[in-house]
Structure formats: structure tokens, C-alpha cells
XYZ file of C-alpha atoms in Angstrom:
376
model
C 38.074 29.985 95.705
C 35.110 28.607 93.771
C 35.617 29.900 90.230
C 38.327 31.235 87.923
C 37.180 32.817 84.643
C 39.899 32.598 81.977
C 39.545 35.047 79.074
C 42.054 34.737 76.229
C 42.225 37.977 74.240
C 43.641 38.918 70.874
C 42.992 42.368 69.395
C 39.374 42.813 70.526
C 39.795 45.654 73.011
C 36.180 46.896 73.124
C 34.582 43.448 73.115
C 36.976 42.454 75.891
C 35.874 45.481 77.925
C 32.223 44.531 77.509
C 32.965 40.905 78.376
C 34.851 41.749 81.577
C 32.126 44.175 82.653
C 29.536 41.406 82.297
C 31.693 38.851 84.133
C 32.284 41.251 87.015
C 28.538 41.549 87.512
C 28.080 37.781 87.231
C 30.607 36.929 89.971
C 29.493 39.501 92.559
C 28.018 36.799 94.793
C 30.672 34.169 94.059
C 34.184 33.704 95.434
C 35.780 34.127 92.030
C 38.553 35.718 90.011
C 39.008 36.909 86.432
C 42.222 36.140 84.561
C 42.785 37.833 81.201
C 45.522 36.378 79.029
C 46.554 38.603 76.141
C 48.202 36.910 73.151
C 50.387 39.847 72.086
C 47.584 42.118 70.839
C 48.622 45.070 68.692
C 45.707 47.213 69.901
C 45.467 48.833 73.347
C 43.783 45.854 75.050
C 46.415 45.638 77.795
C 46.449 49.386 78.430
C 42.646 49.331 78.700
C 42.760 46.440 81.177
C 45.344 48.198 83.334
C 43.350 51.446 83.333
C 39.788 50.119 83.627
C 40.245 46.840 85.500
C 43.365 47.170 87.683
C 42.165 44.406 90.025
C 41.874 41.822 87.226
C 44.878 39.549 86.800
C 46.451 40.262 83.403
C 48.981 37.985 81.702
C 50.706 39.783 78.829
C 52.254 37.320 76.366
C 54.961 38.716 74.123
C 53.998 36.367 71.316
C 50.756 34.853 70.042
C 50.855 31.352 71.504
C 47.508 30.301 70.037
C 44.308 29.280 71.813
C 45.462 26.136 73.678
C 48.680 27.440 75.233
C 47.171 30.844 75.966
C 44.372 29.250 77.992
C 46.736 26.768 79.628
C 48.839 29.679 80.896
C 45.722 31.177 82.452
C 44.672 27.912 84.088
C 48.193 27.510 85.511
C 47.612 30.636 87.603
C 43.965 29.933 88.454
C 42.961 29.328 92.067
C 39.345 28.275 91.568
C 37.944 24.792 92.094
C 36.074 25.387 88.823
C 37.319 27.165 85.733
C 35.397 28.824 82.924
C 37.066 29.109 79.538
C 35.430 32.205 78.062
C 35.901 34.024 74.763
C 36.443 37.795 74.931
C 33.619 38.355 72.416
C 30.970 37.097 74.845
C 28.493 38.662 77.270
C 27.289 36.626 80.232
C 24.113 37.190 82.248
C 24.278 38.111 85.922
C 22.999 34.685 86.983
C 24.912 32.537 84.466
C 27.609 31.249 86.796
C 25.330 30.889 89.814
C 22.989 28.673 87.795
C 25.731 26.507 86.310
C 27.667 26.128 89.568
C 24.563 24.883 91.388
C 25.626 21.647 93.070
C 22.759 19.696 91.468
C 24.538 20.046 88.115
C 27.752 18.441 89.321
C 27.557 14.697 89.721
C 30.592 12.453 90.142
C 30.765 11.866 86.398
C 30.109 15.445 85.237
C 32.734 16.636 82.795
C 32.250 19.974 81.023
C 29.115 22.120 81.132
C 28.338 24.520 78.293
C 25.311 26.743 77.836
C 22.982 28.272 75.282
C 24.880 30.687 73.050
C 23.176 33.324 70.917
C 24.642 35.642 68.297
C 24.509 39.440 68.261
C 20.978 39.419 66.829
C 19.527 37.065 69.450
C 19.543 33.914 67.313
C 20.586 30.557 68.718
C 24.035 29.307 67.733
C 23.770 25.578 66.928
C 27.429 24.908 67.754
C 26.467 25.350 71.415
C 25.957 21.573 71.404
C 27.624 19.107 69.068
C 28.460 15.483 68.502
C 31.852 13.916 67.857
C 32.736 14.750 64.229
C 33.440 11.201 63.105
C 33.993 10.807 59.350
C 30.281 10.146 58.804
C 29.141 13.017 61.035
C 31.618 15.342 59.323
C 30.248 14.218 55.954
C 26.667 15.080 56.984
C 27.837 18.520 58.126
C 29.981 19.363 55.090
C 27.243 18.412 52.644
C 24.340 19.835 54.673
C 22.521 16.534 55.276
C 21.814 17.551 58.883
C 19.310 20.080 57.505
C 17.217 17.332 55.923
C 16.445 15.197 58.946
C 17.396 14.721 62.595
C 18.649 11.288 61.500
C 21.677 13.178 60.162
C 21.695 15.630 63.073
C 24.530 14.334 65.215
C 26.908 17.168 64.344
C 24.682 19.695 66.124
C 23.356 17.204 68.704
C 19.829 17.561 67.400
C 18.528 14.970 69.862
C 18.213 18.049 72.111
C 16.391 21.243 71.218
C 18.031 24.566 72.043
C 15.869 24.752 75.194
C 16.570 21.231 76.468
C 19.324 20.478 78.960
C 21.071 17.156 78.436
C 24.147 15.124 77.596
C 26.203 16.042 74.549
C 29.609 14.958 73.324
C 31.207 18.235 72.261
C 30.970 21.787 73.621
C 32.308 25.004 72.152
C 35.406 26.694 73.572
C 33.676 30.081 73.734
C 32.107 28.967 77.032
C 33.184 25.892 78.992
C 32.902 25.289 82.753
C 34.654 22.347 84.394
C 36.618 21.424 87.485
C 40.203 22.590 87.303
C 41.367 19.198 88.550
C 39.693 17.495 85.570
C 41.196 19.997 83.151
C 44.650 19.172 84.481
C 43.899 15.420 84.570
C 43.201 15.276 80.819
C 46.101 17.598 80.032
C 44.136 20.760 79.249
C 44.090 22.048 75.695
C 46.540 20.214 73.453
C 49.248 22.713 72.501
C 50.046 20.770 69.335
C 46.982 22.487 67.856
C 47.158 26.263 67.373
C 43.378 26.799 67.334
C 39.945 25.665 66.005
C 39.753 21.957 66.969
C 41.029 22.429 70.520
C 37.541 22.534 72.078
C 36.551 19.381 70.178
C 39.691 17.639 71.379
C 39.248 18.687 75.027
C 35.575 17.641 75.040
C 36.488 14.305 73.486
C 39.322 13.721 75.972
C 36.894 14.352 78.841
C 34.440 11.877 77.281
C 37.199 9.284 76.954
C 37.979 9.739 80.665
C 34.494 8.411 81.487
C 32.766 11.711 82.240
C 29.652 13.167 80.630
C 29.491 16.619 79.056
C 26.296 18.624 79.383
C 24.536 21.344 77.446
C 22.775 23.612 79.969
C 19.835 25.486 78.428
C 18.747 27.513 81.463
C 21.050 30.468 80.836
C 22.063 32.284 77.656
C 25.323 33.979 76.717
C 25.941 36.271 73.729
C 28.790 35.136 71.489
C 29.539 37.676 68.790
C 31.926 35.227 67.032
C 34.834 35.830 64.716
C 35.875 39.169 66.195
C 39.586 38.337 66.088
C 39.413 36.022 63.081
C 39.673 37.170 59.484
C 38.831 34.229 57.260
C 41.725 34.587 54.849
C 44.176 32.027 53.457
C 45.943 31.770 56.824
C 42.588 30.937 58.414
C 41.941 28.194 55.860
C 45.385 26.698 56.411
C 45.052 26.651 60.195
C 41.510 25.297 60.030
C 42.591 22.420 57.810
C 45.585 21.723 60.064
C 43.295 21.665 63.101
C 40.897 19.159 61.555
C 43.757 16.936 60.448
C 45.253 17.181 63.957
C 42.058 15.931 65.594
C 41.509 13.023 63.212
C 45.117 11.915 63.269
C 45.087 11.960 67.069
C 41.851 10.091 67.697
C 40.926 7.953 64.692
C 42.469 5.034 62.904
C 44.656 6.109 60.039
C 44.149 4.928 56.480
C 44.949 6.420 53.092
C 41.246 6.590 52.185
C 40.273 8.191 55.481
C 43.172 10.646 55.392
C 42.336 11.674 51.822
C 38.658 12.089 52.612
C 39.365 14.266 55.635
C 41.807 16.487 53.752
C 39.178 17.089 51.075
C 36.478 17.578 53.715
C 38.566 20.038 55.741
C 39.364 21.998 52.584
C 35.701 22.171 51.518
C 34.546 23.083 55.019
C 37.130 25.855 55.410
C 36.132 27.227 51.986
C 32.497 27.311 53.108
C 33.394 29.015 56.385
C 35.489 31.591 54.537
C 32.698 32.366 52.077
C 30.208 32.921 54.912
C 32.113 35.942 56.245
C 30.720 38.792 54.155
C 30.613 41.705 56.622
C 27.138 42.669 55.492
C 26.199 46.342 55.422
C 22.697 47.018 56.710
C 20.805 50.220 55.986
C 19.298 51.339 59.274
C 16.040 53.298 59.006
C 15.805 54.357 62.616
C 17.572 53.937 65.951
C 16.090 53.320 69.365
C 18.224 53.974 72.416
C 17.079 52.195 75.559
C 18.439 54.204 78.462
C 17.418 55.585 81.816
C 20.103 58.254 81.583
C 20.482 61.432 79.553
C 22.652 60.240 76.677
C 23.550 62.147 73.535
C 24.547 59.969 70.567
C 25.596 61.552 67.275
C 24.452 59.095 64.630
C 23.483 59.444 60.974
C 19.764 58.848 61.530
C 17.312 60.189 64.133
C 17.227 58.417 67.487
C 14.155 57.798 69.593
C 14.578 57.221 73.315
C 12.837 54.668 75.515
C 13.438 53.823 79.154
C 11.249 50.727 79.478
C 12.121 47.504 77.644
C 8.555 46.239 78.068
C 7.082 49.072 76.010
C 8.846 48.135 72.766
C 6.824 47.397 69.641
C 8.461 46.509 66.324
C 7.752 48.233 63.014
C 8.297 45.400 60.532
C 8.400 47.772 57.558
C 11.573 49.497 58.699
C 14.967 48.261 59.818
C 15.413 49.250 63.418
C 18.695 49.219 65.298
C 18.301 49.022 69.050
C 21.095 50.355 71.243
C 21.246 49.335 74.903
C 22.838 51.614 77.485
C 24.571 48.959 79.592
C 24.467 51.228 82.655
C 20.661 51.279 82.552
C 19.802 47.571 82.295
C 21.201 44.276 83.479
C 22.871 42.034 80.929
C 20.247 39.401 81.678
C 17.479 41.868 80.779
C 19.264 42.736 77.542
C 19.887 39.086 76.588
C 16.271 38.129 77.342
C 15.019 41.074 75.278
C 17.179 40.107 72.300
C 15.902 36.522 72.314
C 12.277 37.559 72.706
C 12.361 40.209 69.977
C 14.686 38.730 67.350
C 13.571 39.544 63.813
C 15.014 40.040 60.345
C 14.339 43.779 60.548
C 16.103 44.403 63.836
C 19.751 44.587 64.908
C 21.280 45.228 68.309
C 24.215 47.173 69.674
C 25.594 47.960 73.141
C 26.585 51.434 74.286
C 29.641 51.492 76.568
C 29.531 54.931 78.271
C 33.011 54.635 79.776
C 34.677 54.262 76.363
C 32.001 56.107 74.392
C 31.627 53.351 71.807
C 28.729 51.398 70.350
C 29.533 47.781 69.538
C 27.725 44.693 68.296
C 27.367 42.337 65.367
C 24.749 42.088 62.637
C 25.399 38.447 61.721
C 27.014 35.397 63.315
C 29.517 35.017 60.472
C 30.657 38.620 60.276
C 33.229 40.748 62.042
C 31.487 42.984 64.561
C 30.866 46.702 64.245
C 32.519 49.327 66.443
C 31.305 52.942 66.358
C 33.671 55.250 68.203
C 31.483 58.209 69.137
C 34.450 60.356 70.180
C 35.669 60.287 66.564
C 32.350 61.384 65.059
C 32.353 65.062 64.303
């Protein structure tokens, strides 16, 4: 088997459904499997998987083991030569895996390959490519110096633009492809960390093994972000613990350094918490892109279009575009979102099987789920 896609889920039933649907399309021409690991979700994620995707391997944990152990359990049962660690709040294009698994991308020293991630409004996510967060690099990030000049841009690997493929130190755990043998060689995700710095640690361990990690800009994946994470006090505590875990594991200890990192982790977690505002956007009009006869009961009038190429934006009104995922490929939808991103436009996906509309209006916010069956 060539590829195993590991999806660790926690309480994001509808985003998981969308993710698995996209992965199924993306592996049609590949000898591949999907493994969903559920970390004791309290929603009906597992029931949905059993009903909608009976041929997908499902591991139902009876406790929340955290990100590292949950993924390690999935990799333990994987059969693929390559594995993809994939978040459940992602949407991959039909050609994503075929492009990344092309043999020209895999040299003897290739470690992990990541790709271009965009948020639910089509905007590039800078954490798609990062540098090792040494004390200095962390300082430039916490205090925003990376915004001033590329001289301070190591945190987001600003030696590469979002459209340039090249070597980077750190990749994000939302999408990572690597050989399973390498994953096992470096010990996989370190289970001493519950979540948040695990992708940094794994990337760094691969770098220390002598391999090179790569950011691959020739395919884009939607990452809605934060769907299963409420940035409360528990979040802040775990985030700080994760940062301290990474620095204590990999860098020389000193009282000054330890104190600086504790302060830095606290400030950074405060900033991250404050960014999650769950913004409410007043939609002026909806456009449903569909080739089918679809009836959607929404609060504002809906116009219907069947051709993505015929769209023209009215900048004076806030437009929400809804894609019928049965009418267009995920690649077409992702390309459209990137081409037409604007402050006055938001995007959602319509899942006909579950009769829901889902998406996210901002990278830092919890996504929106509209259950059409519950609308009178």
C-alpha cells in the first residue's frame, strides 16, 4: 500500500464528514487507506462514520489521549509506505496526494512534506511553513518583529513566498506527509506532550536525523482551524505546557532562558486566546453554486449560479457563497476561493447528505454550522 491517511477527530462531526469526503476523492487513483481515530468525542462522530463511511477504518478511543498518542495509535495500524497526518477540519484537493507523492519529491534525505494551507476565506495561512522557534525567533514572533522585515522572518520561513516550494524547518501538524519508516525511526509524536508543540517537535526530530523538510506550494488544502479548540484557561495552560515541553527537551536549560520562555509562552497564549472572537458577519446576499435543484431555507434571498467562471463580485455588499460539493470538485472550489478572496466575501460548503452548511469566516474563529433540517 502506498499511502495511509490518519485523521484524528475530536467533536467535529460535520467537518470530519467533509474531510473524509475530500480524502476519498483524492485517493481514488492511489493504493491508499483512511484511518480515523476518534478521541472519545461526545458528539455523533463515530455513529456518522459507521453509517456514512463503513469501509473506513475507525479507532474509537474511550478517553481523550491527546494529539500525539491519538495519531500514534493510527500509525500503528497503518499499512502505507507513506503516511499523511491530517486534521479533521481540512479539505484536500483531488490531486493533492498525487502531486506530493510524485517520486521527484522524495530524495534520500527528504523528511516531511507539507503544503500550502488556506483558511475558510481563501487566505494563506503563514504557519504552513515555519522556522525552529529558538528563543530569538520566538521573541520576534511574540513581539511582532517579523512584520517589520524579512530579517526577523524566520518564524514563518519568510525566505520562501507562499507560492515557492523549498526547504523549511517546521511544518504544521494539520497536514504532514512522510514515510512511515521515518516516523517510526524518530519515535513519532512525543506522547509526553498532550498537544500544540507536537508538530514542532516531530519536524525538529526529523531535522536532527539529517533529513530535510519541504514546503510544497503546488497544491492547496483548506484548514478551517480551531474547530475543536476553545481558547479558554485550559487552552492557555496546555499551550504554555507545550512550549515549555519543547524548550526543555531541545535547548540548554538556564534560569534566564526558562524564565523568558515562561513569560513568552504566557504572553503568546494570551494573544492566541484574544484572537478567537467568533465574529458575526451580516450577510447581504447569498449565492449558491450548484448544478442541481437545491432548496435552501436561509434568512436572506439566494441567487443560483451553475458556472464558477461567471461570478462577479459586488464590493458594496457582503456576499456569502455556498458551494454544493456534489456539483464541483474540491480543487475547483479551492481554486475559486483563492482567486476570489475579498473582505466582502465569505464561503461555506453545502453537504447534501447531512443537509448542513459549514465553513469559517476567520482563521481564528470556531466555524459555523447551519443545520438546514432544524430550520423551520
